[in-house]
JSON list of C-alpha atoms in Angstrom, two decimals:
[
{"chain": "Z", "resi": 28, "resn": "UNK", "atom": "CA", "xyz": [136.30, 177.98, 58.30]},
{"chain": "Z", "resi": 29, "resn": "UNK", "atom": "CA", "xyz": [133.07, 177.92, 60.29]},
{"chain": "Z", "resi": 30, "resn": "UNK", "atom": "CA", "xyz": [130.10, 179.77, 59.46]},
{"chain": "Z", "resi": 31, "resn": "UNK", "atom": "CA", "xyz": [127.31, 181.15, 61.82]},
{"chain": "Z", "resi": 32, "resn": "UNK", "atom": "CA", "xyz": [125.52, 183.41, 60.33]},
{"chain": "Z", "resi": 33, "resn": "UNK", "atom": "CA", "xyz": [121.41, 182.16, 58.67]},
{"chain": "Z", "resi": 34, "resn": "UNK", "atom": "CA", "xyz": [122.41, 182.12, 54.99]},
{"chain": "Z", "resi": 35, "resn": "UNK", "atom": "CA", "xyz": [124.42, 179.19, 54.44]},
{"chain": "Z", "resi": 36, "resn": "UNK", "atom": "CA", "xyz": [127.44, 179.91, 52.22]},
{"chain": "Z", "resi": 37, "resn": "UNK", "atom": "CA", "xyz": [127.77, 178.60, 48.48]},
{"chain": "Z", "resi": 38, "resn": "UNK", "atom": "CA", "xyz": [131.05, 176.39, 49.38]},
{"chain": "Z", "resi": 39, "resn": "UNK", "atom": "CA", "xyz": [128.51, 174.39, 52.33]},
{"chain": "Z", "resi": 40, "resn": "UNK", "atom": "CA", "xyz": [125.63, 173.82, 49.79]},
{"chain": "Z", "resi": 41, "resn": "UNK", "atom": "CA", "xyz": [128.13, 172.26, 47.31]},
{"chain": "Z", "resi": 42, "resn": "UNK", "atom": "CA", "xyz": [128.27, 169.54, 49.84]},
{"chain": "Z", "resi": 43, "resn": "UNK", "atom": "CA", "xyz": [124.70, 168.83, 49.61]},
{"chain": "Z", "resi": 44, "resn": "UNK", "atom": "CA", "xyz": [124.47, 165.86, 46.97]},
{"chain": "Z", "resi": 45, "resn": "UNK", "atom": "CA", "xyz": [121.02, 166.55, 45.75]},
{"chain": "Z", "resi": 46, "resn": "UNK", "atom": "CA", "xyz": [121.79, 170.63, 45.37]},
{"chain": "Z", "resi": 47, "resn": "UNK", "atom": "CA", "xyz": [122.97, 172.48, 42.16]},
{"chain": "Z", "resi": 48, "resn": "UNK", "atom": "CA", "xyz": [124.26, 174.74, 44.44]},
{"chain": "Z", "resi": 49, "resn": "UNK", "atom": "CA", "xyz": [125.38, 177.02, 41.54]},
{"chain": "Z", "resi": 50, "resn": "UNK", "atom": "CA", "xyz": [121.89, 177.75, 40.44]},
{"chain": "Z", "resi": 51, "resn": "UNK", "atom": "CA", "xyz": [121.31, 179.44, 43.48]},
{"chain": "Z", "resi": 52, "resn": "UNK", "atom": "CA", "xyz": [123.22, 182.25, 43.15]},
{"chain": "Z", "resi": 53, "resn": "UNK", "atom": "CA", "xyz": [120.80, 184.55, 42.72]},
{"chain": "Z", "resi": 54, "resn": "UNK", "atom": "CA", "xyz": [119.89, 184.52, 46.69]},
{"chain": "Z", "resi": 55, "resn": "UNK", "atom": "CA", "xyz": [123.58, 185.98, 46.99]},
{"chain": "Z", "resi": 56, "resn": "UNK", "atom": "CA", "xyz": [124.25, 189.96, 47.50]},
{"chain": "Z", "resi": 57, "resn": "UNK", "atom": "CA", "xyz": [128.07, 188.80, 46.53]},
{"chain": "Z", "resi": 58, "resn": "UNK", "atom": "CA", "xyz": [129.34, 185.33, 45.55]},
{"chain": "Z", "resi": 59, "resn": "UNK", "atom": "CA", "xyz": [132.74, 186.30, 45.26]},
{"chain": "Z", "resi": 60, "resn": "UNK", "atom": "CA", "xyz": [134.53, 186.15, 48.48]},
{"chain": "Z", "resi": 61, "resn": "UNK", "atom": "CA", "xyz": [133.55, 182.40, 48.65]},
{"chain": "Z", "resi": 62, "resn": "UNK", "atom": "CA", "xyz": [134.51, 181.48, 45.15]},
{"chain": "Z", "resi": 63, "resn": "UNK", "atom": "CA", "xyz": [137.87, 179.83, 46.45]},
{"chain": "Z", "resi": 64, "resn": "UNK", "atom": "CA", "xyz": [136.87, 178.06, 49.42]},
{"chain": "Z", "resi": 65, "resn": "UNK", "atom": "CA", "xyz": [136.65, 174.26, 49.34]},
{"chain": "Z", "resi": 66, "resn": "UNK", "atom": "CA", "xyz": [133.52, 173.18, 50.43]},
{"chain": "Z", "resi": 67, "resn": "UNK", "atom": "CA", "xyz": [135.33, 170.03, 52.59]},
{"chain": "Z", "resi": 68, "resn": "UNK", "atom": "CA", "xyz": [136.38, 173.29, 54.81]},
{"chain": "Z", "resi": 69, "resn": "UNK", "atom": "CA", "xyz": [133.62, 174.98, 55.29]},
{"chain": "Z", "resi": 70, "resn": "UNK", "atom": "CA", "xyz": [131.34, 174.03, 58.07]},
{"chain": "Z", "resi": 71, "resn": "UNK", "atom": "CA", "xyz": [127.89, 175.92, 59.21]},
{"chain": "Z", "resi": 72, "resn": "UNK", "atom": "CA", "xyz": [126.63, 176.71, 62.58]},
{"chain": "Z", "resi": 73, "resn": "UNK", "atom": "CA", "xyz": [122.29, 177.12, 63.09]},
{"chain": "Z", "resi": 74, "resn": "UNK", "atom": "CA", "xyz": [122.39, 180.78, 64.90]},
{"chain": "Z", "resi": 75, "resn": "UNK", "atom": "CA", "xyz": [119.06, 179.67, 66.79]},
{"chain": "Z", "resi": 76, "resn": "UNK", "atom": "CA", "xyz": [119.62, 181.92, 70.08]},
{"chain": "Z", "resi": 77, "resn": "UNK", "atom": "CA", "xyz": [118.49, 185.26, 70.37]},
{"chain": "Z", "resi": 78, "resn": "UNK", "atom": "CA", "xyz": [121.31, 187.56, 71.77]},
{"chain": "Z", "resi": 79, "resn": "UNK", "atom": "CA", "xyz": [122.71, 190.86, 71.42]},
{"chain": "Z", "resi": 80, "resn": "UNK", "atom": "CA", "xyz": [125.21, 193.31, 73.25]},
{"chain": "Z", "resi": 81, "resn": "UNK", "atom": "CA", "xyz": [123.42, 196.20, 75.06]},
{"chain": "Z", "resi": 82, "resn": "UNK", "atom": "CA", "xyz": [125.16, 199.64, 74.47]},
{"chain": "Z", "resi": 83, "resn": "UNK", "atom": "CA", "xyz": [125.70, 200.52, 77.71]},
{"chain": "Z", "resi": 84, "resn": "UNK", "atom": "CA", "xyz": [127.66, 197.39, 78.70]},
{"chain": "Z", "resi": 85, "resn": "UNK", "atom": "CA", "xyz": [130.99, 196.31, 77.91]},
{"chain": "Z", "resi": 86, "resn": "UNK", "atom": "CA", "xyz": [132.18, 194.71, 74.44]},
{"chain": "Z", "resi": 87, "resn": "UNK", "atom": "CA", "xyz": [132.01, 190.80, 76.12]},
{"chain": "Z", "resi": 88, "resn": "UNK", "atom": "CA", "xyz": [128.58, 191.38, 77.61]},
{"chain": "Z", "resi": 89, "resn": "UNK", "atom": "CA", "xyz": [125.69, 189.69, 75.59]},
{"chain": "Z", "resi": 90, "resn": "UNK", "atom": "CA", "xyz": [121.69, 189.95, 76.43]},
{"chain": "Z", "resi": 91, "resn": "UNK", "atom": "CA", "xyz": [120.52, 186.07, 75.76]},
{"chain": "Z", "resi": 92, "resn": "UNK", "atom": "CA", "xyz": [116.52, 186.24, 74.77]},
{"chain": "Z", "resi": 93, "resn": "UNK", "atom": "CA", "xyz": [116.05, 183.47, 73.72]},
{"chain": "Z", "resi": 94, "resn": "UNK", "atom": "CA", "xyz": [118.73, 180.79, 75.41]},
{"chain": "Z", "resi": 95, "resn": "UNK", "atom": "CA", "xyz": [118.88, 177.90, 72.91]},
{"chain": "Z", "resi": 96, "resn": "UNK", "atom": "CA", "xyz": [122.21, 176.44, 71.70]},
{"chain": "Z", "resi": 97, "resn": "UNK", "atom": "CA", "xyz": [124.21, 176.68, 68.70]},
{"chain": "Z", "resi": 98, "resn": "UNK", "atom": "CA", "xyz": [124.56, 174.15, 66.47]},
{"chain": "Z", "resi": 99, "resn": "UNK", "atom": "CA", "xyz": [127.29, 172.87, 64.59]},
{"chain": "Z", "resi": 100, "resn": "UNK", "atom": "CA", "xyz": [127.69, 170.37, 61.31]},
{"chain": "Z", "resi": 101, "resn": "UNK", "atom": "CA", "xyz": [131.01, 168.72, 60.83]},
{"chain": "Z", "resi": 102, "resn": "UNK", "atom": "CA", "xyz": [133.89, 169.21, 58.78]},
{"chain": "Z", "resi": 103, "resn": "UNK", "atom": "CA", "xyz": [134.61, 166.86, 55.94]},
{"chain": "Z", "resi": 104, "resn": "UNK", "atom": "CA", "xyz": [138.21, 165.73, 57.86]},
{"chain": "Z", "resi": 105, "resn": "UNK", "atom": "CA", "xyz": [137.65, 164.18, 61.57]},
{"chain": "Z", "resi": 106, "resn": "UNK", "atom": "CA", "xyz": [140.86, 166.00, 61.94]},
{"chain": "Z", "resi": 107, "resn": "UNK", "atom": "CA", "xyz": [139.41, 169.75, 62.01]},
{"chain": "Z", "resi": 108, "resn": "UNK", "atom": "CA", "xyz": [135.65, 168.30, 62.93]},
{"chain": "Z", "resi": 109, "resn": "UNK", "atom": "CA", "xyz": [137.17, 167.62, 67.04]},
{"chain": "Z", "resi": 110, "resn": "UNK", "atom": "CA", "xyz": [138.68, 171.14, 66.44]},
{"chain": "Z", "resi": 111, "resn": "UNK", "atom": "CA", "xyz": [134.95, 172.25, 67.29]},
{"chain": "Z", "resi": 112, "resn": "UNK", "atom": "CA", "xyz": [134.70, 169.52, 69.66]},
{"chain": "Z", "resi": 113, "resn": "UNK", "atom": "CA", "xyz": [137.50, 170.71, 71.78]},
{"chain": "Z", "resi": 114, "resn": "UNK", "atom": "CA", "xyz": [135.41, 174.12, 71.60]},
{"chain": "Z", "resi": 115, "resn": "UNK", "atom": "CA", "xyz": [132.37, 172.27, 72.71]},
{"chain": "Z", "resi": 116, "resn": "UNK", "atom": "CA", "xyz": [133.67, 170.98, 75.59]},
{"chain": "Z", "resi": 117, "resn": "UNK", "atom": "CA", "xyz": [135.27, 173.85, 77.05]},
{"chain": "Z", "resi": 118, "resn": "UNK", "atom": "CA", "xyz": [132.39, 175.74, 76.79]},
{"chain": "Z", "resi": 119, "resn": "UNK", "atom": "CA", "xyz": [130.38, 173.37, 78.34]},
{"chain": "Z", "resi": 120, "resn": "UNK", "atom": "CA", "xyz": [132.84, 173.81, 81.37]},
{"chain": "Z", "resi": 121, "resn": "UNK", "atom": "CA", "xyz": [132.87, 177.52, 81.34]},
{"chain": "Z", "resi": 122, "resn": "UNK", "atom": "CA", "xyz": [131.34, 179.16, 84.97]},
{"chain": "Z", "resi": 123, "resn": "UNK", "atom": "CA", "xyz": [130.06, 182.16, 85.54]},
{"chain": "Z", "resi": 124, "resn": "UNK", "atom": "CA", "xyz": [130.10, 183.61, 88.76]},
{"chain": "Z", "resi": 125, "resn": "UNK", "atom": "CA", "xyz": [129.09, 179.56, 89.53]},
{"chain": "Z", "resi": 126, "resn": "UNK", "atom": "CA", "xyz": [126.57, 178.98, 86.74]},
{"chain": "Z", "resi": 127, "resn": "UNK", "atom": "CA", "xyz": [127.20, 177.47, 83.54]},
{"chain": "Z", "resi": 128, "resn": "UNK", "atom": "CA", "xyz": [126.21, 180.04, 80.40]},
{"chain": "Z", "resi": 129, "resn": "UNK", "atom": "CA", "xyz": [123.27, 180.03, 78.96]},
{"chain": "Z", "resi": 130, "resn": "UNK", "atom": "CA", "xyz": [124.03, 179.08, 75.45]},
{"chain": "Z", "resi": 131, "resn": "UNK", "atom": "CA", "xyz": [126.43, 176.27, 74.34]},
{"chain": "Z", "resi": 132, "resn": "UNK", "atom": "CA", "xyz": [127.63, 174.63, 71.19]},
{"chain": "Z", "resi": 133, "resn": "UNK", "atom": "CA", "xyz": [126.55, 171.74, 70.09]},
{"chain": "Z", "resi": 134, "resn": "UNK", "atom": "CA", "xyz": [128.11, 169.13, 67.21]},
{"chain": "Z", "resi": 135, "resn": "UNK", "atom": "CA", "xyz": [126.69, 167.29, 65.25]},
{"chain": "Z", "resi": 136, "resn": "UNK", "atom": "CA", "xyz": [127.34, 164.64, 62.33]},
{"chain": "Z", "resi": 137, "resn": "UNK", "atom": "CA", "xyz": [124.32, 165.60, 60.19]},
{"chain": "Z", "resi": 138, "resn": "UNK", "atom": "CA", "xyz": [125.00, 168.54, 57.52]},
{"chain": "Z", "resi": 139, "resn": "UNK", "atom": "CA", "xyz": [121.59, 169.22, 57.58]},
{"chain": "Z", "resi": 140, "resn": "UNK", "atom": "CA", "xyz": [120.82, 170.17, 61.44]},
{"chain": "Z", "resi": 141, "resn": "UNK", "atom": "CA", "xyz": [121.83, 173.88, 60.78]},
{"chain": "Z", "resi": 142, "resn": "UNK", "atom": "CA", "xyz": [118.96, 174.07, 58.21]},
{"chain": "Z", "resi": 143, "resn": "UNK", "atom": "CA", "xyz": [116.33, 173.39, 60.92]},
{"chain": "Z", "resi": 144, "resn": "UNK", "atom": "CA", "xyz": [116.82, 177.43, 61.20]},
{"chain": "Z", "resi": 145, "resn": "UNK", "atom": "CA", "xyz": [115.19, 177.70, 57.37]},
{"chain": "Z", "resi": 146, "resn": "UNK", "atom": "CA", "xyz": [111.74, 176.82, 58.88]},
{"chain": "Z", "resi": 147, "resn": "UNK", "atom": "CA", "xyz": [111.93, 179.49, 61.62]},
{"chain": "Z", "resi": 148, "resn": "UNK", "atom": "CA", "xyz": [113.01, 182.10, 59.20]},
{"chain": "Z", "resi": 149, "resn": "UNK", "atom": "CA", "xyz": [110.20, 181.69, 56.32]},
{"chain": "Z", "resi": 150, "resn": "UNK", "atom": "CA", "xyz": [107.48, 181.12, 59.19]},
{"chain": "Z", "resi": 151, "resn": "UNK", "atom": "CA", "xyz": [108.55, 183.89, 61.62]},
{"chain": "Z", "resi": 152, "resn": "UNK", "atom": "CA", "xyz": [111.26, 186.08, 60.52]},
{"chain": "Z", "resi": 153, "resn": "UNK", "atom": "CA", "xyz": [110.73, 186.71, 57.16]},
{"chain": "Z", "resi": 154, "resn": "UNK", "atom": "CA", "xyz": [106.90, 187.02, 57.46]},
{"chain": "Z", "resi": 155, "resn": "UNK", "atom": "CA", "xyz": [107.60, 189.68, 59.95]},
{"chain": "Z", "resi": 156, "resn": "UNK", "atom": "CA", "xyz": [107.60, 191.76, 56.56]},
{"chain": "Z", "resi": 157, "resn": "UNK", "atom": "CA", "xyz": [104.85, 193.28, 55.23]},
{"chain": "Z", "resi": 158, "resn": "UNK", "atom": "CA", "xyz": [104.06, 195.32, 52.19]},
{"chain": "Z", "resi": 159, "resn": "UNK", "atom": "CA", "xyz": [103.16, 198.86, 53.90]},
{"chain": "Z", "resi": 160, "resn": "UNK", "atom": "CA", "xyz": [105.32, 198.32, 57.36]},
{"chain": "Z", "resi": 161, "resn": "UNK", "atom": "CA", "xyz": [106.42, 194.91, 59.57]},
{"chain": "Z", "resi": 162, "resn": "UNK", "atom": "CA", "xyz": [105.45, 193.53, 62.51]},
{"chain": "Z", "resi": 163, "resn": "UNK", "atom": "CA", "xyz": [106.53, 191.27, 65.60]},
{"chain": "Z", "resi": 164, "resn": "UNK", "atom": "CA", "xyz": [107.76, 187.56, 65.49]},
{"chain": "Z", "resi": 165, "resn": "UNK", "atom": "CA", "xyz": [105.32, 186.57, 67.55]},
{"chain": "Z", "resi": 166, "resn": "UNK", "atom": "CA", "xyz": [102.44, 188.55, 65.31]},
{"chain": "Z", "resi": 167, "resn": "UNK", "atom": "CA", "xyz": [103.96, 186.41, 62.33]},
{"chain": "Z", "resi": 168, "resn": "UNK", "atom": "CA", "xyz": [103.55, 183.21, 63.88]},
{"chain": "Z", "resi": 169, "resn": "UNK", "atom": "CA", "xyz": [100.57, 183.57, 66.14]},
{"chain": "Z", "resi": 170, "resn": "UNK", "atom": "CA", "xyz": [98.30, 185.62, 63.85]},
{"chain": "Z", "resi": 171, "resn": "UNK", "atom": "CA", "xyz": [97.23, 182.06, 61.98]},
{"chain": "Z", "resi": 172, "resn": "UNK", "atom": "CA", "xyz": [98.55, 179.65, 63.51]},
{"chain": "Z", "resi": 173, "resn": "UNK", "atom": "CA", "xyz": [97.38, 176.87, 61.16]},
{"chain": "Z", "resi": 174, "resn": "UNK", "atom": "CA", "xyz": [98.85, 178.90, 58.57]},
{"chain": "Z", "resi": 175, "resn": "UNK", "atom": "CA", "xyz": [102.37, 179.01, 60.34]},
{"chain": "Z", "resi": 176, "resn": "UNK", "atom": "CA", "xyz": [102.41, 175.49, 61.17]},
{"chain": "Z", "resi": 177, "resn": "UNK", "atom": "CA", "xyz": [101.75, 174.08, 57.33]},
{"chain": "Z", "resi": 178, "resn": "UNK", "atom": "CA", "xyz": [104.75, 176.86, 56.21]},
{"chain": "Z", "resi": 179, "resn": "UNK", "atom": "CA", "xyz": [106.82, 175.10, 58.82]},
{"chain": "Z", "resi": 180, "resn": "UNK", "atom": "CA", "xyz": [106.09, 171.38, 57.65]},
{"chain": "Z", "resi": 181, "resn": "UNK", "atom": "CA", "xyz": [106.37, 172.44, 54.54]},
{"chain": "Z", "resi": 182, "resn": "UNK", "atom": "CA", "xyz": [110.00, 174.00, 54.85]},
{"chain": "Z", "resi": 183, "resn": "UNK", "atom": "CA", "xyz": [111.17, 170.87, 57.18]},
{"chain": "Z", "resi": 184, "resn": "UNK", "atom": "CA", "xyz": [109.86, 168.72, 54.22]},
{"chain": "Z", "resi": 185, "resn": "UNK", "atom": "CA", "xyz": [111.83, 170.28, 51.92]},
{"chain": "Z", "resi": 186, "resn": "UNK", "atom": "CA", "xyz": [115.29, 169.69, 54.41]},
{"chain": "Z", "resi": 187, "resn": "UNK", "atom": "CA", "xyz": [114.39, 166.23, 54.53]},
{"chain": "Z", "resi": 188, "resn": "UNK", "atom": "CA", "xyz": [113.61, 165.92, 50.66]},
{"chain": "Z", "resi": 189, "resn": "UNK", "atom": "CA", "xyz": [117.48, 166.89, 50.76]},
{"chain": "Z", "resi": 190, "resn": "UNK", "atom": "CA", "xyz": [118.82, 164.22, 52.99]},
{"chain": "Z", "resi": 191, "resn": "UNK", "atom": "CA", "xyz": [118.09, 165.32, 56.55]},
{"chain": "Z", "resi": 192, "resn": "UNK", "atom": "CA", "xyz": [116.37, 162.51, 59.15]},
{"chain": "Z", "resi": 193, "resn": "UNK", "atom": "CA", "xyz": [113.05, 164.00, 60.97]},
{"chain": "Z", "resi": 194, "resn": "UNK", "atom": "CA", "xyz": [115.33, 163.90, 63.81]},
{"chain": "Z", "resi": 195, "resn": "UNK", "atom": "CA", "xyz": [116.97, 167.26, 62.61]},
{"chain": "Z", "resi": 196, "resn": "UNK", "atom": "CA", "xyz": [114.79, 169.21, 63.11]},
{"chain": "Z", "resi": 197, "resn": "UNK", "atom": "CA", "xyz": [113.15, 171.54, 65.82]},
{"chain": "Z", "resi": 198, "resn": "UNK", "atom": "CA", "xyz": [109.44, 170.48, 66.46]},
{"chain": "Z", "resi": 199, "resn": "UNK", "atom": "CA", "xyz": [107.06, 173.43, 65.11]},
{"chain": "Z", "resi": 200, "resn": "UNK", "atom": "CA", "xyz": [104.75, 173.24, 69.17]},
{"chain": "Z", "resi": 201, "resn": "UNK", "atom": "CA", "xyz": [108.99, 173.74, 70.35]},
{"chain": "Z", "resi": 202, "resn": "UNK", "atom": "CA", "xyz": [109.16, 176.46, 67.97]},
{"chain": "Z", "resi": 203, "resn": "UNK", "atom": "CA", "xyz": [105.68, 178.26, 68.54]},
{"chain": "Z", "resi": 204, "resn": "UNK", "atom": "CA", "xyz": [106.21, 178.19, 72.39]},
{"chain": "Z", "resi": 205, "resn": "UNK", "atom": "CA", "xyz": [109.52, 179.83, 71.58]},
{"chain": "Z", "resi": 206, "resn": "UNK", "atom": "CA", "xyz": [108.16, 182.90, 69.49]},
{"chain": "Z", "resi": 207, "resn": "UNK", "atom": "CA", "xyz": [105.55, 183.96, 72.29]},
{"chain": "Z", "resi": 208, "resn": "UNK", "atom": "CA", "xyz": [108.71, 185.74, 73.64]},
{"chain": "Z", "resi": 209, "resn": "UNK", "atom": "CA", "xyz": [109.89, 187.35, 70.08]},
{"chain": "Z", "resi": 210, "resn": "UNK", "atom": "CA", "xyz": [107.69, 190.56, 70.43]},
{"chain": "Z", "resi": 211, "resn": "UNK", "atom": "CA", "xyz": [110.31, 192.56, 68.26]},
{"chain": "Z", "resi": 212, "resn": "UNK", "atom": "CA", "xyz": [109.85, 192.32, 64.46]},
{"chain": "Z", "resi": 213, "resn": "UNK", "atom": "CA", "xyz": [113.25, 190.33, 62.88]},
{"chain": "Z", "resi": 214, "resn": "UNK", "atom": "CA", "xyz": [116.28, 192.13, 62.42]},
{"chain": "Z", "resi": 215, "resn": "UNK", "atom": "CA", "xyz": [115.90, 191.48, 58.87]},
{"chain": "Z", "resi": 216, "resn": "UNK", "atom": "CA", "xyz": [112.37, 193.15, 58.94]},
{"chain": "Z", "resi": 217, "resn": "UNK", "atom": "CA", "xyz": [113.88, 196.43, 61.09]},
{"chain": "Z", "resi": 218, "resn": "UNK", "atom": "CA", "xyz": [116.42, 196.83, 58.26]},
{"chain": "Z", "resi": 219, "resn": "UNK", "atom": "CA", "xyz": [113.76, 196.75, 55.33]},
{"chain": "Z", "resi": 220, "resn": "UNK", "atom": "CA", "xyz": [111.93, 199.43, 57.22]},
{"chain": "Z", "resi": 221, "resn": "UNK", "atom": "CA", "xyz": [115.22, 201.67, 57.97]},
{"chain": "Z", "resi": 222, "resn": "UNK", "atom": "CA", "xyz": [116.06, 201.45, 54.42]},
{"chain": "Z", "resi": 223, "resn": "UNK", "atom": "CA", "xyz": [118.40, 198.87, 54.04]},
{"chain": "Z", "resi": 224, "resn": "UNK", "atom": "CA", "xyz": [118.90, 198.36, 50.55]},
{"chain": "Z", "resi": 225, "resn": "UNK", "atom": "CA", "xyz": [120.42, 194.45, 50.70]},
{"chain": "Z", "resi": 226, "resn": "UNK", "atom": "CA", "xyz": [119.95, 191.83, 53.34]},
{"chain": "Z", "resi": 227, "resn": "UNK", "atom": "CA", "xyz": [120.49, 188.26, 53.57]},
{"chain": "Z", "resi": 228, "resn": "UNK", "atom": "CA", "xyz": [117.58, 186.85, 51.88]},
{"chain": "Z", "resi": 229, "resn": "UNK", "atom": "CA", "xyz": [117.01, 182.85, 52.85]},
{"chain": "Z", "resi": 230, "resn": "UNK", "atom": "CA", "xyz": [113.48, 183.29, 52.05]},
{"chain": "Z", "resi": 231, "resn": "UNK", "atom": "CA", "xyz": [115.15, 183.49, 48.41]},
{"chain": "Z", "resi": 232, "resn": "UNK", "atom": "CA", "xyz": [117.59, 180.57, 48.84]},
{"chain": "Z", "resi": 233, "resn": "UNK", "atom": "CA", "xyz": [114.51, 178.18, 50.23]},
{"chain": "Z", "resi": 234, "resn": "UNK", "atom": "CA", "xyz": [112.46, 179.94, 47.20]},
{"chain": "Z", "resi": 235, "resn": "UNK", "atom": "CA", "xyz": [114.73, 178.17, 44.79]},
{"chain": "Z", "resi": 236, "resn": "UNK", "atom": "CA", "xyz": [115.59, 175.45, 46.51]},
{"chain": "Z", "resi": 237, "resn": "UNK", "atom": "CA", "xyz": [111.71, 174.36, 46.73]},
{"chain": "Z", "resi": 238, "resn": "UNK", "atom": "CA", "xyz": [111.85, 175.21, 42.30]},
{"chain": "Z", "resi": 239, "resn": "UNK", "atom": "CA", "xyz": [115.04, 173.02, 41.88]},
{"chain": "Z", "resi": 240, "resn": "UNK", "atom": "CA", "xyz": [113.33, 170.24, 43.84]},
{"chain": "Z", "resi": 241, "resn": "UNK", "atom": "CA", "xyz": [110.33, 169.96, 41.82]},
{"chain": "Z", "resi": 242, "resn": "UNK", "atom": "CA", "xyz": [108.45, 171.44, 45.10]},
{"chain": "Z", "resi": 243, "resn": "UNK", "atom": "CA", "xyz": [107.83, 175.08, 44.46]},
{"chain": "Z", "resi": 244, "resn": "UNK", "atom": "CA", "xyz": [106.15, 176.77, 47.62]},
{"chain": "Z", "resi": 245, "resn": "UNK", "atom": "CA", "xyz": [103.57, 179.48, 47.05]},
{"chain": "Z", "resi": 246, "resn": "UNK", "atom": "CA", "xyz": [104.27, 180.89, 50.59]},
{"chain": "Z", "resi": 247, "resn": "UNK", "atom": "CA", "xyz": [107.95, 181.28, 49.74]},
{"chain": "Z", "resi": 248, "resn": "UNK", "atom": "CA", "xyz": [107.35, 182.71, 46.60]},
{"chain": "Z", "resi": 249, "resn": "UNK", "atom": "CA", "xyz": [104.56, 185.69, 48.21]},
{"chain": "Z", "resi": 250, "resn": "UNK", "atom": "CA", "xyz": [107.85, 186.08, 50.74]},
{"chain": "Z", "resi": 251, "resn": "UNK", "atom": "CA", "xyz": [109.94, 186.75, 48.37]},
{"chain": "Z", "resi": 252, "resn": "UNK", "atom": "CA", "xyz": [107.70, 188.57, 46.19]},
{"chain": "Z", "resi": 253, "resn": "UNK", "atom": "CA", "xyz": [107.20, 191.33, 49.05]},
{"chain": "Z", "resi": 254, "resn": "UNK", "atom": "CA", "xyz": [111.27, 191.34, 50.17]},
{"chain": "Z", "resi": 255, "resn": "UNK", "atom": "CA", "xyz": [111.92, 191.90, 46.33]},
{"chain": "Z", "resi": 256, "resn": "UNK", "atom": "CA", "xyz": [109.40, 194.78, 46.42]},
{"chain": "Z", "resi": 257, "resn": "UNK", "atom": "CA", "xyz": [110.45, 196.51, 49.52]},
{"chain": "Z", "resi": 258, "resn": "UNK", "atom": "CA", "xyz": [114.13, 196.35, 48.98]},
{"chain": "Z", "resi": 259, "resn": "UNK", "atom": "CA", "xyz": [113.58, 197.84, 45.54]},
{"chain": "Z", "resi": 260, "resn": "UNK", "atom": "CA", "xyz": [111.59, 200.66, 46.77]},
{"chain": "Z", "resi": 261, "resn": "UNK", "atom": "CA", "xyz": [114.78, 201.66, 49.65]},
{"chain": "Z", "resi": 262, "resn": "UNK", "atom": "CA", "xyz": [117.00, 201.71, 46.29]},
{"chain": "Z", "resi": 263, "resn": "UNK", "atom": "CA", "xyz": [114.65, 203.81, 44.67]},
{"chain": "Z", "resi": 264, "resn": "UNK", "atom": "CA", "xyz": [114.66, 205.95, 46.93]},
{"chain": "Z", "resi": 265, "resn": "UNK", "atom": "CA", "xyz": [117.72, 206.07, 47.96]},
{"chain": "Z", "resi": 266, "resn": "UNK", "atom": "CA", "xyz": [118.96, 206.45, 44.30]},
{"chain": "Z", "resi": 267, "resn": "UNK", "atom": "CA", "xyz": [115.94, 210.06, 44.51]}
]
């Protein structure tokens, strides 16, 4: 099975030697539909482009905002691993109307290159939250930008503290440059402030990640603090 979405499944952390991946379910809305996966089958995919399907267009049409690629960690068998190779490659040859598409996938042999998203999210996305409203990705990252870029080393520290090589992840200048055209707050921010009562909360997974490791991260923590806060208030209200 391969995984795209940001919050990487229980079944993929198991395969992260230095993880208790078992003490982290608590940054899991429902742990039970992956309780009988094998963790050898489940691969994870970094979701890093910004896309999403305009209503007035048909149901293959995507909007690309931010044109980056997905990428993929391998399988635990070579066998199923060039199943996503074959995929690879004939998306690199897709054309349309002469061009090649905007977004490809990408493999790679490190398990830890999908967790170059975790950075992004607790810098950016997650930050997009505030206390009394949200605001833009951009806002998040730009408003202190010394601020951002220590949250970001921070978080990449913490990947490599787990086995990745620097080479894994996304520079934070790449990153920055990127987020001057994210002037919508996150889509987990526009949920808080509809009301959403759960959402997927990797601020919480890196939150105890950074305890288990012996590196617990004050920014993480205030993250988390305010999610905790605002989802509980959309369940107490929605409970009125």
């Amino acid at each position: 099975m391969h995984v795209d979405h940001e919050h990487a499944p229980l079944p993929y952390l198991k395969r992260i030697e230095r993880l208790d991946a078992d003490a982290l379910r608590p940054a899991f809305n429902s742990i039970e539909p992956w309780e009988d996966f094998k963790p050898g089958l489940v691969s994870l995919c970094s979701p890093d482009p910004q896309a999403f399907r305009p209503p007035e267009e048909g149901p293959n049409v995507l909007h690309v905002g931010l044109p980056t690629n997905f990428k993929a960690a391998p399988f635990e068998d070579p066998a199923h691993t060039a199943i996503v190779r074959e995929l690879e490659e004939k998306i690199e040859a897709v054309r349309v109307d002469g061009k090649d598409v905007p977004v490809k996938l990408r493999l790679f042999d490190s398990l830890f290159v999908p967790f170059a998203k975790w950075a992004m999210l607790l810098t950016g996305n997650y930050r997009c939250v505030q206390r009394d409203g949200v605001r833009p990705i951009k806002e998040a990252v730009h408003g202190d930008l010394l601020e951002s870029q220590a949250i970001y080393k921070k978080v990449c520290d913490l990947v490599t503290d787990l086995g990745a090589d620097e080479e894994d992840q996304v520079p934070f200048e790449k990153y920055a440059n990127a987020a001057n055209g994210l002037l919508k707050p996150s889509s987990a921010a526009r949920a808080i402030d509809g009301g959403a009562e759960e959402i997927e909360r990797v601020d919480l997974l890196v939150k105890l990640i950074a305890d288990q490791m012996g590196t617990p991260m004050a920014e993480a923590d205030e993250t988390s603090d305010i999610i905790n806060k605002r989802l509980e208030e959309n369940r107490r209200k929605a409970a009125a």
